[in-house]
JSON list of C-alpha atoms in Angstrom, two decimals:
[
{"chain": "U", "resi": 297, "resn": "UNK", "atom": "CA", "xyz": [82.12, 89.72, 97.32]},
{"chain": "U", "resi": 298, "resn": "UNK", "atom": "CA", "xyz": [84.03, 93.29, 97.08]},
{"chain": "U", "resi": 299, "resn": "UNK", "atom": "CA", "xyz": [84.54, 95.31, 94.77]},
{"chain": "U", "resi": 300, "resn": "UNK", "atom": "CA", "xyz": [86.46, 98.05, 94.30]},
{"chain": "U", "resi": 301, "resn": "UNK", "atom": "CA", "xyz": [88.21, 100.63, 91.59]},
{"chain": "U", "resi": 302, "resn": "UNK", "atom": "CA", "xyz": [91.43, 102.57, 91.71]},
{"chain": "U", "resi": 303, "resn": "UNK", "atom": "CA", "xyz": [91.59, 101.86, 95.34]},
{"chain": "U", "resi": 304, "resn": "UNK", "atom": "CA", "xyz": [87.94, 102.79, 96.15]},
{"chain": "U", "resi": 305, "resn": "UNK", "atom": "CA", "xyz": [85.22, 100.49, 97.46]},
{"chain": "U", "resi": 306, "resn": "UNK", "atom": "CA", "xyz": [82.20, 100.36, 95.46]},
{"chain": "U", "resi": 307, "resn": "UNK", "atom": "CA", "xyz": [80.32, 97.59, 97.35]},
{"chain": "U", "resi": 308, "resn": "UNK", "atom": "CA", "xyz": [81.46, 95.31, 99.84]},
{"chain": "U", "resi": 309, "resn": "UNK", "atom": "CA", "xyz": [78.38, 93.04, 98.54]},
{"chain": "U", "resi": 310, "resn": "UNK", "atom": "CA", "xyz": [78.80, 93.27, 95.17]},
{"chain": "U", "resi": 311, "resn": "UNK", "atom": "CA", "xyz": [75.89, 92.77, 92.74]},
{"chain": "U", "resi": 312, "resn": "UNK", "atom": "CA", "xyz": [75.39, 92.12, 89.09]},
{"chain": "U", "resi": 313, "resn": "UNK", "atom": "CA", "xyz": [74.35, 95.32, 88.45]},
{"chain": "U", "resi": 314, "resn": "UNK", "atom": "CA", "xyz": [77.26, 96.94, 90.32]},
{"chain": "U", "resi": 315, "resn": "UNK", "atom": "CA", "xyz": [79.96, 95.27, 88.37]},
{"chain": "U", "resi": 316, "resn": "UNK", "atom": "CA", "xyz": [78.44, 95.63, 84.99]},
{"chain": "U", "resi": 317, "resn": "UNK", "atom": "CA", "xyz": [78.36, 99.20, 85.47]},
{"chain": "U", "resi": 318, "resn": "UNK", "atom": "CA", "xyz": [81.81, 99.70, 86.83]},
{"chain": "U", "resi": 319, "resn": "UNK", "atom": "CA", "xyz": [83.39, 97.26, 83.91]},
{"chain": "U", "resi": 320, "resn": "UNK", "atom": "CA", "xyz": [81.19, 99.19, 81.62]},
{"chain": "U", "resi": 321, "resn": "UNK", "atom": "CA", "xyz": [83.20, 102.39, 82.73]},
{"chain": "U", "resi": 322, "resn": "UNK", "atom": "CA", "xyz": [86.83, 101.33, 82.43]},
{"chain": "U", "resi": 323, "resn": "UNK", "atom": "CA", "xyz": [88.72, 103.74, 80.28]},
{"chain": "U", "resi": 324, "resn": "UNK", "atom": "CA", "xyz": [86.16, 106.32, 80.41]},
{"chain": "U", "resi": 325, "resn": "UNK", "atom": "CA", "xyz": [88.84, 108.86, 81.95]},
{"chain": "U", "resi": 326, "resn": "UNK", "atom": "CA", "xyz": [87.19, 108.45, 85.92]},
{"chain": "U", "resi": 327, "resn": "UNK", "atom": "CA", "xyz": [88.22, 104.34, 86.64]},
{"chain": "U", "resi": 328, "resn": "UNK", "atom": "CA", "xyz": [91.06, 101.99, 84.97]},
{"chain": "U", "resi": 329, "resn": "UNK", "atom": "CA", "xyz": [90.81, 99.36, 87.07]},
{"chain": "U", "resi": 330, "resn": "UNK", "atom": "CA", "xyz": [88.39, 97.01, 88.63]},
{"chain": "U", "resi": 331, "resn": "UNK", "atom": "CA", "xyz": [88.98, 94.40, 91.59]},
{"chain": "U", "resi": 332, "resn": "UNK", "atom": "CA", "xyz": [86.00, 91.69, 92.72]},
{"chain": "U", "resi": 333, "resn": "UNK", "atom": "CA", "xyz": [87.35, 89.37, 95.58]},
{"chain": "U", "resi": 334, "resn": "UNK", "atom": "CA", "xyz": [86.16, 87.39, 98.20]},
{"chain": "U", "resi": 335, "resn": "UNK", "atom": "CA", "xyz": [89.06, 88.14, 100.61]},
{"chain": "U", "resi": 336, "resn": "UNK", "atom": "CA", "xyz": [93.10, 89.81, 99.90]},
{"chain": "U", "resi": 337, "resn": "UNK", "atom": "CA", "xyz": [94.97, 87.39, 97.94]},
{"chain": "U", "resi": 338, "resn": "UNK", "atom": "CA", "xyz": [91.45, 86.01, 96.35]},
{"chain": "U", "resi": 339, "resn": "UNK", "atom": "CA", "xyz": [90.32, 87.96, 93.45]},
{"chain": "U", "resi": 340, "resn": "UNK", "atom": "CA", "xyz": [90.23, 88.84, 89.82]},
{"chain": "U", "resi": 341, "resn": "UNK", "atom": "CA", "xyz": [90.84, 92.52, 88.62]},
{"chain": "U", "resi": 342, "resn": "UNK", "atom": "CA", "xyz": [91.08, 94.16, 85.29]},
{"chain": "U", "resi": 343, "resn": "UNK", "atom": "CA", "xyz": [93.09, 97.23, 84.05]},
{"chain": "U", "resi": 344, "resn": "UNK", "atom": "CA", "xyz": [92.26, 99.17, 80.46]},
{"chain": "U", "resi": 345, "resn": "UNK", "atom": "CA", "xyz": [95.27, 99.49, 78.77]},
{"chain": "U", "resi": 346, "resn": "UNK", "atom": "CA", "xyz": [94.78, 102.76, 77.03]},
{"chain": "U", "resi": 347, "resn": "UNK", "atom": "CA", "xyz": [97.78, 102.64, 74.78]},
{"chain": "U", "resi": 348, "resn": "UNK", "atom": "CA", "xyz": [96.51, 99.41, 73.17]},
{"chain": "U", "resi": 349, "resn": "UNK", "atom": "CA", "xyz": [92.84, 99.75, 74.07]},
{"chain": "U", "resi": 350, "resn": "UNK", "atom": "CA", "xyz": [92.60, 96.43, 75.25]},
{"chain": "U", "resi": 351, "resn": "UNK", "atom": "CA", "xyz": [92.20, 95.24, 79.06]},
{"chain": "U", "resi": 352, "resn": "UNK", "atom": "CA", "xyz": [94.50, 92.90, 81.28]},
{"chain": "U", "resi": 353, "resn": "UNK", "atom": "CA", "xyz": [92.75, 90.36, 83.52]},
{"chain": "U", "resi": 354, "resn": "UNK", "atom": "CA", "xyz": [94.63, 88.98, 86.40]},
{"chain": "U", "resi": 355, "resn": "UNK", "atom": "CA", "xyz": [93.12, 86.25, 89.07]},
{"chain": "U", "resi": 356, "resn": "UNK", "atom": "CA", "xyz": [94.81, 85.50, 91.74]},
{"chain": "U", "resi": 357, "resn": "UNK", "atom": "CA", "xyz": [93.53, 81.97, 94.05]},
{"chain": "U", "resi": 358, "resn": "UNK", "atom": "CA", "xyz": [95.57, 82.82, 97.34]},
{"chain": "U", "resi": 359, "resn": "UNK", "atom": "CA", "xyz": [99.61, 82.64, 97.12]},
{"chain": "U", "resi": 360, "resn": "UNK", "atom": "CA", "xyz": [101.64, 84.29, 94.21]},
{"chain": "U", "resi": 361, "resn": "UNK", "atom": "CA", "xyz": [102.02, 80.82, 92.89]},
{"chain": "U", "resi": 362, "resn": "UNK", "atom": "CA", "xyz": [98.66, 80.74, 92.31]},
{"chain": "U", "resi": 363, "resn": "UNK", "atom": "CA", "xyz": [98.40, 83.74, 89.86]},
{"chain": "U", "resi": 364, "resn": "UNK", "atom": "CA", "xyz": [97.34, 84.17, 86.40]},
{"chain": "U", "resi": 365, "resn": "UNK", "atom": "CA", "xyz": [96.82, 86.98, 83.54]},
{"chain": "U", "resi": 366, "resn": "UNK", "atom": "CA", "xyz": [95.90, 87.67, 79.95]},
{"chain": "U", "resi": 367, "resn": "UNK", "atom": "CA", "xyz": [94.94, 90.36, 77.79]},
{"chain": "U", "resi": 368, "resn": "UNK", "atom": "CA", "xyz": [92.07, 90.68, 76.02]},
{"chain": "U", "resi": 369, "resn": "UNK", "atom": "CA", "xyz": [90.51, 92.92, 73.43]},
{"chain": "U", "resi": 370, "resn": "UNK", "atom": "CA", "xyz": [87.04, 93.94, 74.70]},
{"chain": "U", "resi": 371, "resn": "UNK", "atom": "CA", "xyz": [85.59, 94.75, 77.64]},
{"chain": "U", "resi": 372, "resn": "UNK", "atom": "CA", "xyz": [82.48, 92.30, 76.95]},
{"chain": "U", "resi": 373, "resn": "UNK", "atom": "CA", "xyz": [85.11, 89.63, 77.34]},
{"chain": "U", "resi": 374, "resn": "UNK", "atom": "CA", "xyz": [86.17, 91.27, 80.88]},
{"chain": "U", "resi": 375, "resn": "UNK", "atom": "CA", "xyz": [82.36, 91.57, 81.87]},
{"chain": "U", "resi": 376, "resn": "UNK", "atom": "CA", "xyz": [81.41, 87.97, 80.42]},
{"chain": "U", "resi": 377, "resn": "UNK", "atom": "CA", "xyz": [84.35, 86.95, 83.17]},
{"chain": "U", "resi": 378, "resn": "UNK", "atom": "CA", "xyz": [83.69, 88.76, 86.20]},
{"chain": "U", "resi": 379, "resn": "UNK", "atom": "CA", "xyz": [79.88, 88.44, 86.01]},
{"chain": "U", "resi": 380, "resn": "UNK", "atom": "CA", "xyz": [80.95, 84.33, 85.85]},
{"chain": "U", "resi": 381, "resn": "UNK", "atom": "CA", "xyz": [83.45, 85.29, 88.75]},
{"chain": "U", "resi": 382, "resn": "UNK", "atom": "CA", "xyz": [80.62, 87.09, 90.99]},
{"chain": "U", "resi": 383, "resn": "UNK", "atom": "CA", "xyz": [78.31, 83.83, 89.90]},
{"chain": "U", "resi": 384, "resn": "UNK", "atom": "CA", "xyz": [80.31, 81.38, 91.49]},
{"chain": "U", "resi": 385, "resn": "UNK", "atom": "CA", "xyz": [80.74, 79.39, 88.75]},
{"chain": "U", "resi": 386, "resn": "UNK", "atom": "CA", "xyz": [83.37, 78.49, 87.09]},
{"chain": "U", "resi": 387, "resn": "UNK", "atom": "CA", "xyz": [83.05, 79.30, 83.46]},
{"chain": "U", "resi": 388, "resn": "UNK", "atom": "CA", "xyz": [85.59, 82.36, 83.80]},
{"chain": "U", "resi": 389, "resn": "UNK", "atom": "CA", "xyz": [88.27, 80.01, 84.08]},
{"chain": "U", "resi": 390, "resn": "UNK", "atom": "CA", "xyz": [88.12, 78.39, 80.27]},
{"chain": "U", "resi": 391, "resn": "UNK", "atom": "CA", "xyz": [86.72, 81.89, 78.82]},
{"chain": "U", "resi": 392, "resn": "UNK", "atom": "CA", "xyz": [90.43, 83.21, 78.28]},
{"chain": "U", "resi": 393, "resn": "UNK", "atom": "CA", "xyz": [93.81, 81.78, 77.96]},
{"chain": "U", "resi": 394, "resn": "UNK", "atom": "CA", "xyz": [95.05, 82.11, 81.22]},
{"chain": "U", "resi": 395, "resn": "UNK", "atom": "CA", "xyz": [98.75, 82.63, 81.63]},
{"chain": "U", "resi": 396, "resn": "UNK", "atom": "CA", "xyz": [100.86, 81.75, 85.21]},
{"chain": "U", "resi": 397, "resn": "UNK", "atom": "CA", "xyz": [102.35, 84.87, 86.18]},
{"chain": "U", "resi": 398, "resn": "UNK", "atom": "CA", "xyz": [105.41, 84.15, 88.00]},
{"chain": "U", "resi": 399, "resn": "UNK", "atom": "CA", "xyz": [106.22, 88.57, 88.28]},
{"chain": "U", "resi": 400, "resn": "UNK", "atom": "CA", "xyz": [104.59, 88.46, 92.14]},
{"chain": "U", "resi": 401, "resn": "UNK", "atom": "CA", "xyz": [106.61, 85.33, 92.87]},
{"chain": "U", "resi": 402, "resn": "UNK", "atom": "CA", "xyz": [110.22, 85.44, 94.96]},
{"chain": "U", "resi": 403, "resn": "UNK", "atom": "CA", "xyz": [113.26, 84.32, 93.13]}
]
């Protein structure tokens, strides 16, 4: 898997290590965002939200149809769910509430 913050690769064979250091970073002034994906529209990404100090989490499973989001307040929640993500399995999926996001979808 890739992964990559504020449009910069980090790996394009992601590890455990690698992500937990890069989610670990969000909102330290240098990254905001985080993106671990398998291929374009396959992915799940995470952006601090510095005027709440809480993080959206978007995954996206190929189409726009197919895309979901939530906020949460830490980022051991955000790790917890990529390090799942990067795993394979599919605990990341009931860890949040995930919400369809219909903003990426044409009227």
């Amino acid at each position: 898997m890739y992964l990559e913050t504020d449009f910069a690769t980090v790996s394009e064979d992601a590890t455990r290590d690698d992500v937990i250091d890069l989610i670990e970073s969000l909102g330290d002034g240098k990254h905001s965002m985080a993106i671990l994906g398998t291929e374009d529209e396959v992915y799940i990404q995470t952006s601090y939200l510095p005027g709440t100090d809480e993080f959206g989490i978007d995954y996206r499973d190929g189409d726009a149809a197919h895309h979901y989001a939530v906020t949460v307040p830490t980022n051991e929640l955000v790790l917890a769910t990529f390090l799942s993500y990067l795993a394979g399995n599919d605990r990341w999926r009931t860890m949040v509430d995930w919400e369809h996001d219909t903003h990426y979808e044409q009227a």
